[in-house]
Amino acid sequence: MTEEEKYTKSLRVRIEPDLLNSVKEKAEKLETDVSTYVRWCIRTGLYLEDLSMFLQSRIDENE
């Protein structure tokens, strides 16, 4: 599969308004767009607070 083919399918998801706001806030804090953040969560299986813990552990490893 070529790089271009990977991203040709779309997934439509309905999210409760409170959860959507939480996702938007988290994406903004990470300086990324919502779709990129959600895609990352789906690929890694990590979600919101898990992401913060994961990133902090990586920062601590690099120090």
Short mmCIF file of C-alpha atoms in Angstrom, two decimals:
data_model
loop_
_atom_site.label_atom_id
_atom_site.label_comp_id
_atom_site.label_asym_id
_atom_site.label_seq_id
_atom_site.Cartn_x
_atom_site.Cartn_y
_atom_site.Cartn_z
CA MET A 1 0.00 0.00 0.00
CA THR A 2 1.41 3.36 -0.96
CA GLU A 3 1.56 6.27 1.46
CA GLU A 4 -1.17 8.04 -0.47
CA GLU A 5 -3.55 5.06 -0.31
CA LYS A 6 -3.39 4.82 3.49
CA TYR A 7 -5.38 7.99 4.02
CA THR A 8 -8.10 7.64 1.41
CA LYS A 9 -10.72 6.11 3.72
CA SER A 10 -12.77 8.15 6.16
CA LEU A 11 -14.33 7.18 9.44
CA ARG A 12 -17.33 9.11 10.71
CA VAL A 13 -17.76 9.15 14.46
CA ARG A 14 -20.40 10.77 16.62
CA ILE A 15 -19.02 12.12 19.87
CA GLU A 16 -20.89 13.58 22.81
CA PRO A 17 -20.46 17.37 22.97
CA ASP A 18 -18.57 17.26 26.31
CA LEU A 19 -16.13 14.66 25.02
CA LEU A 20 -15.65 16.59 21.79
CA ASN A 21 -14.82 19.75 23.73
CA SER A 22 -12.34 17.79 25.82
CA VAL A 23 -10.70 16.37 22.69
CA LYS A 24 -10.53 19.83 21.10
CA GLU A 25 -8.91 21.29 24.22
CA LYS A 26 -6.35 18.50 24.40
CA ALA A 27 -5.49 18.85 20.71
CA GLU A 28 -5.08 22.60 21.14
CA LYS A 29 -2.75 22.11 24.13
CA LEU A 30 -0.65 19.76 22.01
CA GLU A 31 -0.66 22.29 19.17
CA THR A 32 -2.21 19.88 16.69
CA ASP A 33 -5.55 19.59 14.93
CA VAL A 34 -8.35 17.39 16.23
CA SER A 35 -8.21 14.85 13.40
CA THR A 36 -4.47 14.28 13.89
CA TYR A 37 -4.93 13.88 17.63
CA VAL A 38 -7.85 11.44 17.23
CA ARG A 39 -5.92 9.46 14.61
CA TRP A 40 -2.97 9.23 17.03
CA CYS A 41 -5.28 8.03 19.83
CA ILE A 42 -6.76 5.34 17.59
CA ARG A 43 -3.36 4.12 16.38
CA THR A 44 -1.73 3.97 19.81
CA GLY A 45 -4.71 3.08 21.95
CA LEU A 46 -3.75 5.92 24.30
CA TYR A 47 -6.28 8.55 25.21
CA LEU A 48 -6.20 12.04 26.73
CA GLU A 49 -4.54 11.73 30.15
CA ASP A 50 -2.68 8.62 28.96
CA LEU A 51 -1.09 10.75 26.27
CA SER A 52 0.18 13.25 28.82
CA MET A 53 1.69 10.48 30.94
CA PHE A 54 3.24 8.88 27.86
CA LEU A 55 4.79 12.14 26.68
CA GLN A 56 6.07 12.96 30.16
CA SER A 57 7.70 9.54 30.44
CA ARG A 58 9.42 10.07 27.08
CA ILE A 59 10.66 13.50 28.18
CA ASP A 60 11.98 12.00 31.41
CA GLU A 61 13.80 9.27 29.46
CA ASN A 62 15.52 11.85 27.26
CA GLU A 63 16.76 13.94 30.19
#
